[in-house]
Coordinates of C-alpha atoms in Angstrom, one line a residue:
X1 CA 20.8 -14.4 7.1
X2 CA 21.4 -16.1 3.8
X3 CA 19.0 -15.5 1.0
X4 CA 18.0 -19.1 1.2
X5 CA 17.1 -18.7 4.9
X6 CA 14.9 -15.6 4.1
X7 CA 13.2 -17.6 1.3
X8 CA 12.5 -20.4 3.7
X9 CA 10.6 -18.0 6.1
X10 CA 8.7 -16.4 3.2
X11 CA 7.6 -19.8 1.9
X12 CA 6.4 -20.8 5.3
X13 CA 4.0 -17.9 5.1
X14 CA 3.0 -18.3 1.5
X15 CA 4.1 -21.7 0.1
X16 CA 4.9 -21.8 -3.6
X17 CA 2.4 -24.7 -4.0
X18 CA -0.4 -22.2 -3.7
X19 CA 0.6 -20.2 -6.7
X20 CA -1.2 -20.5 -10.0
X21 CA 0.5 -22.6 -12.7
X22 CA 0.9 -19.6 -15.0
X23 CA 2.6 -17.5 -12.3
X24 CA 6.3 -16.9 -11.7
X25 CA 6.9 -16.7 -8.0
X26 CA 10.0 -17.2 -5.9
X27 CA 13.5 -16.1 -6.5
X28 CA 13.4 -14.3 -9.9
X29 CA 17.0 -12.9 -9.7
X30 CA 19.9 -13.6 -7.4
X31 CA 22.1 -16.0 -5.5
X32 CA 20.6 -18.1 -2.7
X33 CA 23.9 -18.0 -0.9
X34 CA 24.0 -14.2 -0.7
X35 CA 24.0 -12.7 2.8
X36 CA 20.9 -10.6 3.3
X37 CA 21.0 -7.6 5.7
X38 CA 18.7 -5.0 4.1
X39 CA 15.4 -5.7 2.3
X40 CA 13.2 -3.3 0.3
X41 CA 9.5 -4.3 -0.1
X42 CA 7.3 -3.1 -3.0
X43 CA 4.2 -4.0 -5.0
X44 CA 6.1 -3.7 -8.3
X45 CA 9.8 -3.8 -9.4
X46 CA 9.5 -0.5 -11.4
X47 CA 12.6 1.4 -12.4
X48 CA 11.9 3.9 -9.7
X49 CA 11.6 1.2 -7.0
X50 CA 14.9 -0.3 -8.2
X51 CA 16.6 3.1 -7.9
X52 CA 15.2 3.3 -4.3
X53 CA 16.6 -0.1 -3.6
X54 CA 20.1 1.0 -4.9
X55 CA 20.0 4.1 -2.7
X56 CA 18.9 2.0 0.3
X57 CA 21.8 -0.4 -0.4
X58 CA 19.3 -3.3 -0.3
X59 CA 20.5 -6.9 -0.6
X60 CA 17.0 -8.1 -1.6
X61 CA 14.0 -6.5 -3.3
X62 CA 10.8 -8.3 -2.3
X63 CA 7.8 -7.6 -4.6
X64 CA 4.2 -8.8 -4.9
X65 CA 4.1 -8.8 -8.7
X66 CA 6.8 -10.8 -10.5
X67 CA 9.1 -8.6 -12.6
X68 CA 9.5 -11.4 -15.1
X69 CA 6.2 -13.1 -16.0
X70 CA 6.5 -14.2 -19.6
X71 CA 9.6 -15.7 -21.2
X72 CA 12.4 -13.2 -21.9
X73 CA 14.3 -14.1 -25.1
X74 CA 16.9 -11.3 -24.8
X75 CA 18.3 -9.6 -21.7
X76 CA 19.4 -6.2 -23.2
X77 CA 19.5 -2.7 -21.8
X78 CA 17.4 -1.4 -24.7
X79 CA 14.4 -3.3 -23.3
X80 CA 12.8 -1.9 -20.1
X81 CA 12.6 -5.3 -18.4
X82 CA 16.1 -6.2 -19.5
X83 CA 17.5 -2.9 -18.1
X84 CA 16.0 -3.7 -14.7
X85 CA 17.3 -7.2 -14.7
X86 CA 20.8 -6.0 -15.6
X87 CA 20.7 -3.3 -12.9
X88 CA 19.7 -5.8 -10.2
X89 CA 22.4 -8.3 -11.3
X90 CA 25.2 -5.6 -11.6
X91 CA 24.3 -4.4 -8.0
X92 CA 24.0 -7.9 -6.6
X93 CA 20.4 -7.4 -5.5
X94 CA 18.2 -10.5 -5.1
X95 CA 14.7 -10.2 -6.4
X96 CA 11.9 -12.4 -4.9
X97 CA 8.2 -12.3 -5.9
X98 CA 5.2 -13.4 -3.8
X99 CA 2.2 -13.2 -6.1
X100 CA -0.7 -15.6 -6.4
X101 CA 0.7 -17.7 -3.5
X102 CA 0.4 -14.6 -1.3
X103 CA -3.0 -13.8 -2.8
X104 CA -4.1 -17.1 -1.3
X105 CA -2.1 -17.2 1.9
X106 CA -1.9 -13.6 3.0
X107 CA -3.6 -11.0 0.8
X108 CA -7.2 -12.5 0.9
X109 CA -7.5 -12.5 4.7
X110 CA -5.6 -9.2 5.1
X111 CA -8.0 -7.4 2.7
X112 CA -11.0 -8.9 4.5
X113 CA -9.6 -7.7 7.8
X114 CA -9.3 -4.2 6.4
X115 CA -13.1 -3.9 5.7
X116 CA -14.0 -6.0 8.7
X117 CA -15.6 -9.0 7.1
X118 CA -17.1 -11.5 9.6
X119 CA -17.9 -15.2 9.1
X120 CA -15.7 -15.2 6.1
X121 CA -15.2 -18.0 3.5
X122 CA -13.0 -18.5 0.5
X123 CA -14.4 -16.9 -2.7
X124 CA -12.6 -19.2 -5.2
X125 CA -11.2 -22.4 -3.8
X126 CA -8.0 -23.3 -5.7
X127 CA -6.5 -25.7 -3.2
X128 CA -8.2 -28.4 -1.0
X129 CA -7.0 -31.2 1.2
X130 CA -8.3 -33.1 4.2
X131 CA -7.4 -30.2 6.5
X132 CA -8.4 -27.0 4.7
X133 CA -9.8 -25.3 1.7
X134 CA -7.8 -22.3 0.4
X135 CA -8.0 -19.9 -2.5
X136 CA -8.4 -16.4 -3.8
X137 CA -10.7 -13.7 -2.3
X138 CA -13.0 -13.9 0.7
X139 CA -16.7 -13.3 1.3
X140 CA -18.7 -12.7 4.4
X141 CA -20.8 -10.2 6.4
X142 CA -20.0 -6.6 7.0
X143 CA -20.1 -5.3 10.6
X144 CA -23.5 -3.7 9.9
X145 CA -26.0 -3.2 7.2
X146 CA -25.2 -0.2 4.9
X147 CA -26.1 1.2 1.6
X148 CA -23.9 0.7 -1.4
X149 CA -22.8 4.4 -1.2
X150 CA -21.9 3.9 2.5
X151 CA -20.0 0.7 1.7
X152 CA -18.0 2.5 -1.1
X153 CA -17.1 5.2 1.4
X154 CA -16.1 2.5 3.9
X155 CA -13.8 0.9 1.4
X156 CA -12.3 4.3 0.5
X157 CA -11.7 5.2 4.1
X158 CA -10.2 1.8 5.3
X159 CA -8.0 1.4 2.2
X160 CA -7.0 5.1 2.2
X161 CA -8.2 5.5 -1.4
X162 CA -9.0 8.9 -3.1
X163 CA -11.8 7.5 -5.3
X164 CA -13.6 4.4 -6.3
X165 CA -15.9 3.5 -9.3
X166 CA -19.2 2.0 -8.3
X167 CA -21.7 0.0 -10.4
X168 CA -25.1 -0.3 -8.9
X169 CA -27.9 1.6 -7.1
X170 CA -26.3 3.8 -4.4
X171 CA -29.2 3.1 -2.0
X172 CA -28.9 -0.7 -2.4
X173 CA -28.8 -2.4 1.0
X174 CA -25.5 -4.2 1.6
X175 CA -25.0 -6.9 4.2
X176 CA -22.9 -9.6 2.5
X177 CA -19.7 -8.6 0.6
X178 CA -16.9 -10.3 -1.3
X179 CA -13.5 -8.9 -1.8
X180 CA -10.9 -9.9 -4.4
X181 CA -7.8 -7.7 -4.4
X182 CA -6.2 -7.1 -7.8
X183 CA -8.0 -7.8 -11.0
X184 CA -11.4 -9.4 -10.2
X185 CA -13.5 -9.4 -13.4
X186 CA -13.1 -13.2 -13.6
X187 CA -14.5 -13.6 -10.1
X188 CA -17.9 -12.0 -10.7
X189 CA -19.7 -15.3 -11.1
X190 CA -18.0 -16.6 -7.9
X191 CA -19.4 -13.6 -6.1
X192 CA -22.9 -14.2 -7.5
X193 CA -22.7 -17.9 -6.5
X194 CA -21.7 -16.8 -3.0
X195 CA -24.9 -14.8 -2.7
X196 CA -23.3 -11.5 -1.8
X197 CA -24.7 -8.1 -2.7
X198 CA -21.4 -6.4 -3.7
X199 CA -17.9 -7.4 -4.9
X200 CA -14.9 -5.1 -4.0
X201 CA -12.1 -5.6 -6.5
X202 CA -10.2 -3.8 -9.3
X203 CA -9.8 -3.6 -13.1
X204 CA -13.5 -4.0 -13.9
X205 CA -14.3 -3.5 -17.6
X206 CA -17.3 -1.5 -18.8
X207 CA -19.5 -4.5 -19.8
X208 CA -18.4 -6.5 -16.8
X209 CA -19.7 -3.9 -14.5
X210 CA -23.0 -3.4 -16.3
X211 CA -23.6 -7.2 -16.7
X212 CA -22.9 -7.8 -13.0
X213 CA -25.5 -5.2 -12.1
X214 CA -28.0 -6.9 -14.5
X215 CA -27.4 -10.1 -12.6
X216 CA -28.0 -8.4 -9.2
X217 CA -24.4 -7.9 -8.1
X218 CA -23.0 -4.4 -7.3
X219 CA -19.4 -3.7 -7.9
X220 CA -16.9 -1.4 -6.1
X221 CA -13.9 -1.0 -8.3
X222 CA -11.3 0.3 -5.9
X223 CA -8.3 -0.2 -8.2
X224 CA -5.7 -2.9 -8.6
X225 CA -2.8 -1.2 -6.9
X226 CA -5.0 0.5 -4.3
X227 CA -6.2 -2.8 -2.9
X228 CA -2.9 -4.7 -3.2
X229 CA -0.7 -2.0 -1.6
X230 CA -1.4 -3.7 1.8
X231 CA 1.3 -6.2 0.7
X232 CA 4.0 -3.7 1.9
X233 CA 3.0 -3.1 5.5
X234 CA 1.9 -6.7 5.9
X235 CA 5.3 -7.9 4.9
X236 CA 7.1 -5.2 7.0
X237 CA 5.3 -6.6 10.0
X238 CA 6.1 -10.1 9.0
X239 CA 9.8 -9.4 8.9
X240 CA 9.6 -7.5 12.2
X241 CA 8.0 -10.6 13.9
X242 CA 10.0 -13.3 12.2
X243 CA 13.3 -11.9 10.9
X244 CA 14.0 -8.9 13.1
X245 CA 17.8 -9.1 12.6
X246 CA 17.2 -7.7 9.1
X247 CA 16.6 -4.0 8.2
X248 CA 13.4 -3.5 6.2
X249 CA 12.0 -0.6 4.3
X250 CA 8.8 -0.2 2.2
X251 CA 9.4 1.5 -1.1
X252 CA 7.6 4.8 -1.9
X253 CA 5.0 3.9 -4.5
X254 CA 1.8 5.5 -5.7
X255 CA -1.1 4.8 -8.1
X256 CA 0.6 4.4 -11.5
X257 CA -1.7 6.8 -13.3
X258 CA -3.3 10.2 -12.7
X259 CA -6.8 11.6 -13.3
X260 CA -7.4 14.9 -14.9

C-alpha cells in the first residue's frame, strides 16, 4: 500500500478534524507516495524506538505523540529532535502521528473499556454536530460499587501498572468514575461537573490533587504513559482488521522513569 492509502485508513478511524488546533497530527515526515510494507507502532518516537524501527526495516513509524509539536527552526544533528528527523529521512521512514484526534476517536472509549465503564458519556465535548457529540475522556458507572482503594487496585490490574498515586479517602465508596488518559489536570472541573466520585488520569500536580479532594473528587493518578500505552495494541488490531497485507510490530517501550 502507498503511504497515502495507509493514511486514508487511519483518518477514517480518527479524522484530523477532531484534533486540537495546537496539535500536530498527520504525516510529520515522509513521502505520501512511498510504498508501505512494514509498520512499527509506538507511543513516542524516541531515539530507541527509531533504532528499533531501523532494525525492523520499517517503512512507517506510527506514533501517538507527535515527534514535532512546536516549530523547529533548525534541523541539525546536534539537537535531539533534529537528529531523529535526520535519521528518519536518511532511512526513508515515514512518521505519522495520531494524537488528540485519536484521544477523541479511539483512546477515550478504549480506556473506558479497560476498566469496564457502563452508560458512558463524553467528559469534555470538543466536537458536536446534528449526529453526535464527541470529545476527550469518558465517564460512567463501574461494574459494581467499590472503595477507592479497590478502584485503584482495579485500575492497576486492568492497565497492568506497577503503582498508582491516589488522592482521597481509601474507604470512599466509588460508583461513578471518569477516565482521561494522558495529562488530566485540566479536566478536574469537568469530572466534578459530571458528578463522579473519582477521576482516573495522569500527570496530576500536588495542589491539583489536594484541591480536587477538597471539592469532593478523588483522583487516581495512573501515569501518562501507563494509560496511553493501549494505543499500541489498539492500532495493531486495527491494522490486522483493516490492512492485513502489511506487517506490523509494536515497539518495545516502558515507563520513561524509574522509582528508587
